[in-house]
Short mmCIF file of N, CA and C in Angstrom, two decimals:
data_model
loop_
_atom_site.label_atom_id
_atom_site.label_comp_id
_atom_site.label_asym_id
_atom_site.label_seq_id
_atom_site.Cartn_x
_atom_site.Cartn_y
_atom_site.Cartn_z
N MET H 26 -24.92 15.96 6.01
CA MET H 26 -22.68 15.45 5.09
C MET H 26 -22.87 14.39 4.61
N THR H 27 -22.11 14.40 3.91
CA THR H 27 -21.43 13.18 2.73
C THR H 27 -20.42 13.12 4.58
N ASN H 28 -20.79 10.91 4.34
CA ASN H 28 -19.93 10.39 5.62
C ASN H 28 -18.23 10.30 4.98
N PRO H 29 -17.18 10.80 5.58
CA PRO H 29 -16.36 10.88 5.12
C PRO H 29 -16.17 8.93 4.50
N ALA H 30 -16.27 8.51 4.76
CA ALA H 30 -16.34 7.01 5.01
C ALA H 30 -16.33 6.12 4.23
N ASP H 31 -17.51 6.81 2.93
CA ASP H 31 -17.87 6.69 1.53
C ASP H 31 -16.28 7.10 0.94
N SER H 32 -15.46 8.22 1.11
CA SER H 32 -15.07 8.23 -0.21
C SER H 32 -13.84 8.01 -0.35
N ILE H 33 -13.14 6.66 0.84
CA ILE H 33 -12.65 5.95 0.71
C ILE H 33 -11.91 5.31 -0.58
N GLU H 34 -11.28 4.90 -0.70
CA GLU H 34 -10.74 4.25 -2.44
C GLU H 34 -9.06 4.04 -2.03
N ILE H 35 -9.50 2.83 -2.20
CA ILE H 35 -8.05 2.35 -2.16
C ILE H 35 -6.84 2.67 -3.33
N GLN H 36 -5.64 3.34 -2.81
CA GLN H 36 -4.62 3.34 -4.01
C GLN H 36 -3.30 2.53 -4.42
N ASN H 37 -3.53 1.90 -3.49
CA ASN H 37 -2.28 0.73 -3.76
C ASN H 37 -1.91 -0.25 -2.89
N VAL H 38 -2.19 -1.36 -2.89
CA VAL H 38 -2.31 -2.84 -2.00
C VAL H 38 -0.56 -3.35 -2.17
N VAL H 39 -0.33 -3.62 -1.22
CA VAL H 39 1.30 -4.33 -1.43
C VAL H 39 1.52 -5.19 -0.55
N ALA H 40 2.32 -6.08 -1.70
CA ALA H 40 1.94 -8.20 -0.75
C ALA H 40 2.99 -8.35 -1.71
N SER H 41 3.33 -10.13 0.31
CA SER H 41 4.47 -10.36 -0.16
C SER H 41 4.21 -11.60 -0.72
N THR H 42 5.08 -12.69 -1.17
CA THR H 42 4.46 -14.25 -1.82
C THR H 42 6.39 -15.19 -1.71
N GLY H 43 6.59 -15.85 -2.06
CA GLY H 43 7.24 -16.72 -2.60
C GLY H 43 7.02 -18.45 -2.25
N ILE H 44 8.29 -18.30 -3.61
CA ILE H 44 7.97 -19.78 -4.32
C ILE H 44 9.08 -21.01 -3.96
N GLY H 45 10.11 -20.35 -2.88
CA GLY H 45 10.84 -21.29 -1.67
C GLY H 45 12.37 -21.49 -2.95
N GLN H 46 12.23 -21.08 -3.71
CA GLN H 46 13.63 -21.53 -4.56
C GLN H 46 14.39 -19.83 -5.50
N GLU H 47 15.93 -20.37 -5.65
CA GLU H 47 16.63 -19.07 -5.91
C GLU H 47 15.71 -19.87 -7.74
N LEU H 48 16.10 -18.19 -7.23
CA LEU H 48 15.81 -18.09 -8.98
C LEU H 48 16.70 -17.10 -9.92
N ASP H 49 17.11 -17.49 -11.33
CA ASP H 49 18.67 -16.79 -12.39
C ASP H 49 17.36 -15.88 -12.77
N LEU H 50 17.51 -14.44 -12.42
CA LEU H 50 16.60 -13.44 -13.12
C LEU H 50 17.42 -13.58 -14.62
N GLU H 51 18.51 -13.63 -14.48
CA GLU H 51 19.06 -13.27 -16.01
C GLU H 51 18.18 -12.96 -17.60
N ALA H 52 18.01 -16.03 -16.88
CA ALA H 52 17.92 -15.87 -17.67
C ALA H 52 16.19 -15.93 -17.59
N LEU H 53 15.36 -15.36 -17.07
CA LEU H 53 14.46 -15.58 -16.77
C LEU H 53 13.61 -14.29 -17.24
N ALA H 54 14.90 -12.82 -16.63
CA ALA H 54 14.85 -12.06 -18.22
C ALA H 54 13.60 -11.88 -19.30
N GLU H 55 15.05 -12.69 -19.78
CA GLU H 55 15.70 -13.19 -21.14
C GLU H 55 13.36 -14.29 -21.92
N ASP H 56 13.60 -15.29 -21.14
CA ASP H 56 12.47 -16.34 -21.13
C ASP H 56 10.75 -15.42 -20.79
N LEU H 57 10.48 -14.30 -20.25
CA LEU H 57 9.75 -13.63 -19.60
C LEU H 57 9.58 -12.48 -20.23
N PRO H 58 7.78 -12.04 -21.35
CA PRO H 58 8.86 -11.71 -22.57
C PRO H 58 8.00 -9.72 -21.24
N GLY H 59 8.22 -8.93 -21.74
CA GLY H 59 8.49 -7.33 -21.21
C GLY H 59 8.75 -7.76 -19.97
N ALA H 60 9.01 -8.82 -19.69
CA ALA H 60 9.69 -8.33 -18.11
C ALA H 60 10.89 -7.11 -18.43
N ASP H 61 11.72 -7.14 -17.32
CA ASP H 61 12.80 -5.85 -18.01
C ASP H 61 13.38 -5.77 -15.76
N PHE H 62 14.58 -6.10 -16.58
CA PHE H 62 15.82 -6.28 -16.17
C PHE H 62 16.75 -5.83 -15.48
N ASN H 63 17.15 -5.06 -15.19
CA ASN H 63 18.69 -3.32 -15.17
C ASN H 63 19.28 -4.08 -13.60
N PRO H 64 20.21 -4.90 -13.13
CA PRO H 64 20.81 -5.32 -11.63
C PRO H 64 21.88 -4.08 -10.84
N ASP H 65 21.63 -2.84 -12.31
CA ASP H 65 23.33 -1.63 -11.86
C ASP H 65 21.63 -0.71 -11.42
N ASN H 66 20.35 -1.17 -11.59
CA ASN H 66 19.85 -0.22 -10.97
C ASN H 66 18.29 -0.35 -9.96
N PHE H 67 18.59 -1.83 -9.25
CA PHE H 67 17.25 -2.18 -8.94
C PHE H 67 17.80 -3.62 -9.48
N PRO H 68 17.99 -4.10 -7.86
CA PRO H 68 18.06 -5.93 -7.62
C PRO H 68 17.19 -7.38 -8.30
N GLY H 69 16.11 -6.33 -8.87
CA GLY H 69 14.53 -7.59 -8.93
C GLY H 69 14.83 -7.11 -10.64
N LEU H 70 13.47 -8.03 -11.00
CA LEU H 70 13.17 -7.85 -12.27
C LEU H 70 12.37 -7.86 -12.13
N VAL H 71 11.77 -6.23 -12.71
CA VAL H 71 10.40 -6.24 -12.39
C VAL H 71 9.27 -6.26 -14.11
N TYR H 72 8.16 -7.20 -13.16
CA TYR H 72 7.31 -7.94 -14.41
C TYR H 72 6.19 -7.61 -13.88
N ARG H 73 5.05 -6.41 -15.49
CA ARG H 73 4.18 -5.95 -14.91
C ARG H 73 2.92 -6.57 -15.81
N THR H 74 1.42 -6.07 -14.94
CA THR H 74 0.00 -7.59 -15.70
C THR H 74 -0.62 -6.12 -15.91
N GLN H 75 -1.74 -6.45 -17.17
CA GLN H 75 -2.15 -5.20 -17.53
C GLN H 75 -3.84 -5.45 -17.48
N GLU H 76 -3.24 -6.73 -16.92
CA GLU H 76 -5.42 -6.64 -16.64
C GLU H 76 -5.08 -7.88 -15.61
N PRO H 77 -4.79 -7.64 -14.04
CA PRO H 77 -5.47 -6.66 -12.86
C PRO H 77 -3.60 -5.38 -12.99
N LYS H 78 -4.36 -4.17 -12.89
CA LYS H 78 -2.63 -2.89 -13.64
C LYS H 78 -1.50 -3.31 -12.16
N ALA H 79 -0.77 -4.11 -12.24
CA ALA H 79 0.36 -4.34 -11.12
C ALA H 79 0.70 -4.75 -11.84
N ALA H 80 2.18 -4.34 -10.51
CA ALA H 80 4.25 -5.05 -10.95
C ALA H 80 4.64 -5.32 -9.81
N ALA H 81 5.24 -6.81 -9.78
CA ALA H 81 5.70 -7.59 -9.65
C ALA H 81 7.11 -7.55 -9.59
N LEU H 82 7.53 -7.65 -7.69
CA LEU H 82 9.23 -7.12 -7.80
C LEU H 82 9.40 -8.61 -8.09
N ILE H 83 9.98 -9.89 -7.94
CA ILE H 83 10.63 -10.80 -8.46
C ILE H 83 12.27 -10.91 -8.43
N PHE H 84 12.71 -11.36 -6.81
CA PHE H 84 13.69 -11.36 -6.04
C PHE H 84 15.16 -13.46 -6.40
N ARG H 85 15.92 -12.92 -6.61
CA ARG H 85 16.85 -13.60 -7.02
C ARG H 85 16.33 -14.23 -5.91
N SER H 86 16.03 -14.51 -4.59
CA SER H 86 15.41 -15.53 -3.99
C SER H 86 14.86 -16.27 -3.99
N GLY H 87 14.01 -15.69 -4.92
CA GLY H 87 12.12 -16.71 -4.77
C GLY H 87 11.38 -15.84 -4.78
N LYS H 88 11.59 -14.22 -3.73
CA LYS H 88 10.62 -13.74 -2.77
C LYS H 88 10.35 -13.33 -4.19
N ILE H 89 8.25 -13.11 -3.93
CA ILE H 89 7.93 -11.54 -5.08
C ILE H 89 6.52 -10.71 -4.36
N VAL H 90 7.46 -9.12 -4.91
CA VAL H 90 6.14 -7.81 -3.77
C VAL H 90 5.97 -8.23 -5.01
N CYS H 91 4.31 -8.17 -4.42
CA CYS H 91 3.43 -7.35 -5.48
C CYS H 91 2.80 -5.83 -4.62
N THR H 92 3.28 -4.68 -6.52
CA THR H 92 2.95 -3.34 -6.30
C THR H 92 1.76 -2.97 -7.04
N GLY H 93 0.85 -1.95 -6.32
CA GLY H 93 0.61 -1.01 -7.63
C GLY H 93 -1.71 -1.51 -7.84
N ALA H 94 -1.41 -2.16 -7.25
CA ALA H 94 -2.71 -3.61 -7.08
C ALA H 94 -3.73 -1.82 -6.01
N LYS H 95 -4.28 -2.13 -7.05
CA LYS H 95 -6.01 -1.66 -5.94
C LYS H 95 -6.36 -2.12 -5.42
N SER H 96 -6.84 -3.45 -5.15
CA SER H 96 -7.35 -3.88 -3.98
C SER H 96 -6.92 -5.18 -3.71
N ILE H 97 -6.67 -6.81 -2.84
CA ILE H 97 -6.31 -7.38 -2.53
C ILE H 97 -6.75 -8.67 -3.26
N ASP H 98 -7.57 -9.04 -4.43
CA ASP H 98 -8.87 -9.59 -4.66
C ASP H 98 -7.44 -9.43 -6.14
N ASP H 99 -7.42 -8.00 -6.75
CA ASP H 99 -6.31 -8.01 -7.72
C ASP H 99 -4.38 -8.15 -7.51
N VAL H 100 -4.63 -8.03 -5.70
CA VAL H 100 -3.42 -8.54 -5.23
C VAL H 100 -3.41 -10.58 -6.02
N HIS H 101 -4.31 -10.57 -5.32
CA HIS H 101 -4.19 -12.46 -5.98
C HIS H 101 -4.42 -12.99 -7.50
N GLU H 102 -5.07 -11.86 -7.81
CA GLU H 102 -5.56 -12.13 -9.07
C GLU H 102 -3.56 -12.60 -10.02
N ALA H 103 -3.19 -10.88 -9.56
CA ALA H 103 -1.77 -10.47 -10.31
C ALA H 103 -0.84 -11.93 -10.53
N LEU H 104 -1.13 -11.84 -8.84
CA LEU H 104 0.50 -12.91 -8.68
C LEU H 104 0.32 -14.47 -9.00
N GLY H 105 -1.47 -14.75 -9.38
CA GLY H 105 -1.82 -15.94 -10.12
C GLY H 105 -1.31 -16.04 -11.28
N ILE H 106 -1.58 -15.49 -12.17
CA ILE H 106 -0.45 -14.53 -13.48
C ILE H 106 0.64 -14.74 -13.66
N ILE H 107 1.83 -13.94 -12.79
CA ILE H 107 2.10 -14.35 -12.43
C ILE H 107 3.34 -16.26 -12.56
N PHE H 108 2.22 -16.73 -10.94
CA PHE H 108 2.47 -18.25 -11.23
C PHE H 108 3.02 -19.43 -12.15
N GLU H 109 1.61 -18.84 -12.97
CA GLU H 109 1.43 -19.97 -14.40
C GLU H 109 2.53 -19.35 -15.53
N LYS H 110 3.01 -18.21 -14.67
CA LYS H 110 3.51 -18.02 -16.05
C LYS H 110 5.31 -18.73 -15.90
N LEU H 111 5.77 -18.84 -14.70
CA LEU H 111 6.46 -19.40 -14.55
C LEU H 111 6.71 -20.72 -14.32
N ARG H 112 4.71 -21.22 -14.22
CA ARG H 112 4.71 -22.96 -13.84
C ARG H 112 5.05 -22.98 -16.00
N GLY H 113 4.57 -22.34 -16.80
CA GLY H 113 4.60 -22.11 -18.07
C GLY H 113 6.99 -22.50 -18.31
N LEU H 114 7.34 -21.64 -17.16
CA LEU H 114 8.87 -21.80 -18.01
C LEU H 114 9.11 -23.08 -16.68
N GLN H 115 8.34 -24.05 -16.35
CA GLN H 115 9.19 -24.95 -15.33
C GLN H 115 9.70 -24.75 -14.42
N ILE H 116 9.53 -23.44 -14.28
CA ILE H 116 9.66 -22.92 -12.29
C ILE H 116 8.95 -23.96 -11.66
N PRO H 117 9.66 -24.57 -10.85
CA PRO H 117 7.62 -25.29 -9.86
C PRO H 117 7.33 -24.10 -8.95
N VAL H 118 6.05 -23.99 -9.08
CA VAL H 118 6.10 -22.91 -7.90
C VAL H 118 4.35 -24.35 -7.18
N GLU H 119 3.91 -24.23 -5.26
CA GLU H 119 3.25 -24.99 -5.78
C GLU H 119 1.56 -24.90 -5.63
N GLU H 120 1.37 -24.94 -5.55
CA GLU H 120 -0.31 -24.66 -6.17
C GLU H 120 -1.09 -23.34 -5.25
N ASP H 121 -0.77 -23.07 -4.62
CA ASP H 121 -1.00 -21.74 -3.59
C ASP H 121 -0.78 -21.13 -2.21
N PRO H 122 0.79 -21.21 -3.20
CA PRO H 122 1.89 -19.23 -2.46
C PRO H 122 1.12 -18.92 -1.06
N GLU H 123 1.48 -18.90 -0.26
CA GLU H 123 0.87 -18.66 0.89
C GLU H 123 1.31 -16.17 0.15
N ILE H 124 -0.46 -15.83 0.33
CA ILE H 124 0.25 -13.94 0.00
C ILE H 124 0.28 -13.42 1.54
N THR H 125 0.29 -12.62 1.44
CA THR H 125 0.17 -11.80 3.27
C THR H 125 0.58 -10.20 2.63
N VAL H 126 -0.76 -9.47 2.87
CA VAL H 126 -0.77 -8.21 2.18
C VAL H 126 0.54 -7.11 3.88
N GLN H 127 1.57 -6.88 2.56
CA GLN H 127 2.42 -5.80 3.72
C GLN H 127 2.04 -4.24 4.40
N ASN H 128 1.10 -4.42 2.93
CA ASN H 128 0.67 -2.49 3.28
C ASN H 128 -0.31 -1.96 2.68
N ILE H 129 -1.56 -1.20 3.11
CA ILE H 129 -2.53 -0.48 2.35
C ILE H 129 -2.66 0.67 1.82
N VAL H 130 -2.02 0.89 1.32
CA VAL H 130 -2.41 2.75 1.64
C VAL H 130 -3.59 2.83 0.41
N SER H 131 -4.18 3.68 1.27
CA SER H 131 -6.19 4.56 0.99
C SER H 131 -5.83 5.53 1.06
N SER H 132 -6.62 6.53 0.54
CA SER H 132 -7.33 8.11 0.19
C SER H 132 -9.15 8.13 0.28
N ALA H 133 -9.08 9.75 1.18
CA ALA H 133 -10.34 9.59 1.24
C ALA H 133 -10.30 11.15 1.54
N ASP H 134 -11.75 12.43 1.89
CA ASP H 134 -12.00 13.43 1.22
C ASP H 134 -12.34 13.74 2.65
N LEU H 135 -12.04 14.01 3.83
CA LEU H 135 -12.86 14.76 5.34
C LEU H 135 -14.60 16.17 4.91
N GLY H 136 -14.07 16.37 3.51
CA GLY H 136 -15.41 16.57 3.25
C GLY H 136 -14.90 18.28 3.54
N HIS H 137 -13.80 19.01 4.53
CA HIS H 137 -13.91 19.91 5.28
C HIS H 137 -12.64 20.67 5.75
N ASN H 138 -12.21 21.85 5.15
CA ASN H 138 -11.26 22.22 5.18
C ASN H 138 -11.07 22.11 6.64
N LEU H 139 -8.83 22.18 6.89
CA LEU H 139 -8.71 21.30 8.41
C LEU H 139 -7.77 22.85 8.90
N ASN H 140 -7.57 23.41 10.32
CA ASN H 140 -6.35 24.12 10.86
C ASN H 140 -5.62 22.84 10.92
N LEU H 141 -4.42 22.43 10.42
CA LEU H 141 -3.37 21.54 10.84
C LEU H 141 -2.82 22.15 12.28
N ASN H 142 -2.44 23.55 12.06
CA ASN H 142 -2.32 23.51 13.77
C ASN H 142 -2.48 23.08 14.62
N ALA H 143 -3.47 24.18 15.20
CA ALA H 143 -4.49 23.22 16.13
C ALA H 143 -4.74 21.58 16.31
N LEU H 144 -4.99 20.91 14.79
CA LEU H 144 -4.74 19.56 14.83
C LEU H 144 -3.72 19.32 15.39
N ALA H 145 -3.05 20.05 15.55
CA ALA H 145 -0.73 19.13 15.62
C ALA H 145 -1.06 18.49 17.08
N ILE H 146 -1.60 20.42 17.34
CA ILE H 146 -2.04 21.26 19.51
C ILE H 146 -3.05 19.58 20.50
N GLY H 147 -4.07 19.92 19.01
CA GLY H 147 -5.08 18.73 19.85
C GLY H 147 -5.18 17.08 19.49
N LEU H 148 -4.17 16.88 18.86
CA LEU H 148 -4.66 15.49 18.73
C LEU H 148 -2.75 14.73 19.20
N GLY H 149 -2.57 15.84 19.87
CA GLY H 149 -1.70 15.35 20.70
C GLY H 149 0.51 15.51 20.11
N LEU H 150 1.36 15.98 20.86
CA LEU H 150 2.56 16.62 19.81
C LEU H 150 3.20 14.64 20.01
N GLU H 151 2.66 13.85 21.28
CA GLU H 151 3.87 12.65 20.95
C GLU H 151 3.39 11.64 19.26
N ASP H 152 2.22 11.93 18.87
CA ASP H 152 1.85 10.90 17.94
C ASP H 152 2.03 11.86 16.50
N VAL H 153 2.12 12.54 16.56
CA VAL H 153 1.77 14.27 15.46
C VAL H 153 3.49 14.52 15.29
N GLU H 154 3.40 14.42 14.00
CA GLU H 154 4.50 15.22 13.42
C GLU H 154 3.99 16.32 12.18
N TYR H 155 4.45 17.74 12.55
CA TYR H 155 3.99 18.32 11.85
C TYR H 155 5.22 19.58 11.38
N GLU H 156 5.33 19.60 10.07
CA GLU H 156 6.84 21.04 10.09
C GLU H 156 6.39 21.23 8.85
N PRO H 157 5.55 22.06 8.64
CA PRO H 157 4.81 22.91 7.05
C PRO H 157 6.09 22.56 6.75
N GLU H 158 7.69 23.60 6.85
CA GLU H 158 8.23 24.09 5.62
C GLU H 158 8.42 22.72 4.77
N GLN H 159 8.52 21.53 5.54
CA GLN H 159 9.60 20.55 5.12
C GLN H 159 8.58 19.09 4.35
N PHE H 160 6.91 19.77 4.61
CA PHE H 160 5.96 18.84 3.59
C PHE H 160 4.43 19.16 4.94
N PRO H 161 3.44 19.77 3.65
CA PRO H 161 2.74 19.91 3.83
C PRO H 161 1.82 19.70 4.82
N GLY H 162 1.59 18.39 4.89
CA GLY H 162 1.05 17.73 5.92
C GLY H 162 1.59 17.52 7.09
N LEU H 163 -0.38 17.31 8.33
CA LEU H 163 0.16 16.46 9.11
C LEU H 163 0.46 15.13 9.34
N VAL H 164 1.33 15.27 10.09
CA VAL H 164 1.64 12.82 9.75
C VAL H 164 1.00 13.00 11.48
N TYR H 165 0.26 11.86 11.57
CA TYR H 165 -0.78 11.48 12.40
C TYR H 165 -0.59 9.83 12.35
N ARG H 166 0.10 8.87 13.79
CA ARG H 166 0.57 7.97 14.18
C ARG H 166 -0.39 7.28 15.26
N MET H 167 -1.69 6.82 14.43
CA MET H 167 -2.69 5.88 15.05
C MET H 167 -2.72 4.35 15.94
N ASP H 168 -3.42 4.52 16.94
CA ASP H 168 -2.17 2.87 16.97
C ASP H 168 -3.92 2.56 17.46
N GLU H 169 -5.15 2.62 16.99
CA GLU H 169 -5.77 1.61 16.81
C GLU H 169 -6.79 1.44 15.82
N PRO H 170 -7.16 1.77 14.51
CA PRO H 170 -6.05 0.11 13.88
C PRO H 170 -5.05 1.80 13.58
N GLU H 171 -3.43 0.29 13.41
CA GLU H 171 -2.51 0.65 13.44
C GLU H 171 -1.75 0.98 12.06
N VAL H 172 -2.64 2.28 11.74
CA VAL H 172 -1.70 2.78 10.91
C VAL H 172 -1.71 4.52 11.12
N VAL H 173 -1.09 4.94 9.69
CA VAL H 173 -0.79 6.62 9.58
C VAL H 173 -1.65 7.07 9.41
N ILE H 174 -2.51 7.91 8.91
CA ILE H 174 -2.81 9.17 8.30
C ILE H 174 -1.81 10.31 8.33
N LEU H 175 -1.86 10.76 7.35
CA LEU H 175 -1.49 11.70 6.55
C LEU H 175 -3.13 13.06 6.39
N LEU H 176 -2.76 13.95 7.00
CA LEU H 176 -4.42 14.80 6.36
C LEU H 176 -3.52 16.27 5.78
N PHE H 177 -4.30 16.29 5.74
CA PHE H 177 -3.87 18.11 4.89
C PHE H 177 -5.20 19.03 4.88
N GLY H 178 -4.25 19.88 4.25
CA GLY H 178 -5.55 21.12 4.65
C GLY H 178 -6.45 21.66 4.78
N SER H 179 -7.20 21.11 2.32
CA SER H 179 -7.30 20.24 2.71
C SER H 179 -9.14 19.48 2.99
N GLY H 180 -8.98 18.59 4.09
CA GLY H 180 -9.39 17.81 3.97
C GLY H 180 -8.93 16.72 3.95
N LYS H 181 -8.03 16.85 2.51
CA LYS H 181 -7.68 15.58 2.09
C LYS H 181 -7.16 14.55 2.83
N ILE H 182 -6.80 13.13 2.71
CA ILE H 182 -6.37 12.91 3.35
C ILE H 182 -5.71 10.70 3.75
N VAL H 183 -4.78 9.89 3.62
CA VAL H 183 -3.84 8.90 3.26
C VAL H 183 -4.17 8.67 4.18
N ILE H 184 -3.82 7.70 4.72
CA ILE H 184 -4.17 6.43 5.71
C ILE H 184 -3.23 4.34 4.69
N THR H 185 -1.83 5.00 5.17
CA THR H 185 -1.50 4.44 5.78
C THR H 185 -1.29 3.09 6.18
N GLY H 186 0.05 2.27 5.77
CA GLY H 186 0.73 0.71 6.66
C GLY H 186 -1.00 -0.15 7.02
N GLY H 187 -1.81 0.35 6.47
CA GLY H 187 -3.13 -0.38 6.85
C GLY H 187 -2.91 -2.31 5.94
N LYS H 188 -3.07 -3.76 7.14
CA LYS H 188 -3.10 -4.97 6.58
C LYS H 188 -4.44 -5.60 6.07
N ARG H 189 -5.10 -4.12 6.24
CA ARG H 189 -6.65 -4.90 6.18
C ARG H 189 -7.32 -3.57 5.39
N THR H 190 -8.55 -3.82 4.33
CA THR H 190 -8.94 -3.26 3.67
C THR H 190 -10.06 -1.51 5.00
N ASP H 191 -10.72 -2.46 6.05
CA ASP H 191 -11.49 -2.24 7.27
C ASP H 191 -10.53 -0.84 7.65
N ASP H 192 -8.71 -1.35 7.87
CA ASP H 192 -8.34 -0.53 9.19
C ASP H 192 -8.26 1.17 7.88
N ALA H 193 -8.54 1.01 7.82
CA ALA H 193 -8.93 2.13 6.43
C ALA H 193 -10.23 3.20 7.68
N GLU H 194 -11.74 2.16 6.85
CA GLU H 194 -12.23 2.80 6.92
C GLU H 194 -12.06 3.53 8.84
N GLU H 195 -12.16 1.84 9.97
CA GLU H 195 -12.08 2.22 10.71
C GLU H 195 -10.81 3.51 11.13
N ALA H 196 -10.50 3.76 10.52
CA ALA H 196 -8.62 4.87 10.78
C ALA H 196 -9.39 6.25 10.91
N VAL H 197 -10.58 6.00 9.19
CA VAL H 197 -11.54 7.10 9.19
C VAL H 197 -11.94 7.76 10.46
N GLU H 198 -13.57 6.66 10.55
CA GLU H 198 -13.80 6.80 11.82
C GLU H 198 -13.99 7.74 12.77
N GLU H 199 -12.86 7.22 12.67
CA GLU H 199 -12.14 7.16 14.38
C GLU H 199 -10.40 9.22 14.43
N ILE H 200 -10.56 9.54 13.68
CA ILE H 200 -9.88 10.23 13.34
C ILE H 200 -10.90 11.43 13.24
N VAL H 201 -12.65 11.64 11.99
CA VAL H 201 -13.20 11.65 11.93
C VAL H 201 -13.29 12.65 13.42
N GLU H 202 -13.59 11.50 14.50
CA GLU H 202 -14.22 11.47 15.96
C GLU H 202 -14.01 12.11 17.07
N ARG H 203 -12.41 12.46 16.35
CA ARG H 203 -10.96 12.64 17.72
C ARG H 203 -11.13 14.14 16.21
N ILE H 204 -11.27 14.79 15.75
CA ILE H 204 -10.88 16.05 15.69
C ILE H 204 -12.18 16.68 15.50
N GLU H 205 -13.66 15.98 15.87
CA GLU H 205 -15.30 17.01 16.15
C GLU H 205 -14.97 16.72 17.23
N GLY H 206 -14.86 15.71 18.30
CA GLY H 206 -14.26 16.15 19.47
C GLY H 206 -13.61 17.38 19.81
N LEU H 207 -12.56 18.06 19.49
CA LEU H 207 -11.46 19.47 19.10
C LEU H 207 -12.98 20.32 18.86
N GLY H 208 -13.62 19.99 18.16
CA GLY H 208 -14.54 21.26 17.78
C GLY H 208 -13.95 21.67 16.23
N LEU H 209 -12.85 20.90 15.94
CA LEU H 209 -11.90 21.26 14.47
C LEU H 209 -12.57 20.84 13.30
N LEU H 210 -13.81 20.36 13.17
CA LEU H 210 -14.18 19.65 11.90
C LEU H 210 -14.83 20.48 12.08
N GLY H 211 -15.07 21.29 10.54
CA GLY H 211 -15.85 21.93 10.26
C GLY H 211 -16.26 23.92 10.78
#
């Protein structure tokens, strides 16, 4: 059997930073080609980078949220592009603003179909949400690492809430061990 941890793919990295000053988003939207600002729909300005592919949500407060990146390196690269564009518009941005990873969403495949009803009971009802009429996946809240795993009958899983890339691997290894311990894998 292939190792499920080998199938892990990062789908999205969300990180935040700030430039420590208020921004005039209307002016910024005019000066930043490709920026999207529609305050009736969303209070922030959206600026997309193509390489790496990511979206920066820039708020009036100077806070910036980067989403859609496929790695932590891509987050740093995309935000670096944003910082340079802002500096090019004479907006002072310190040399190396602190960037905090808020959430890493990953997917993996356990390689076996899962009996979600049996898993809901076996994993302990206090850590599980499973209402198949509402959502086809089982929601499992793990303490260590502190992530949420969505398990689907197909054996596919989504890990969310991680702050480090290692969190997904640790979570997959832990969930496989628990499912095997219950005799419900394969």
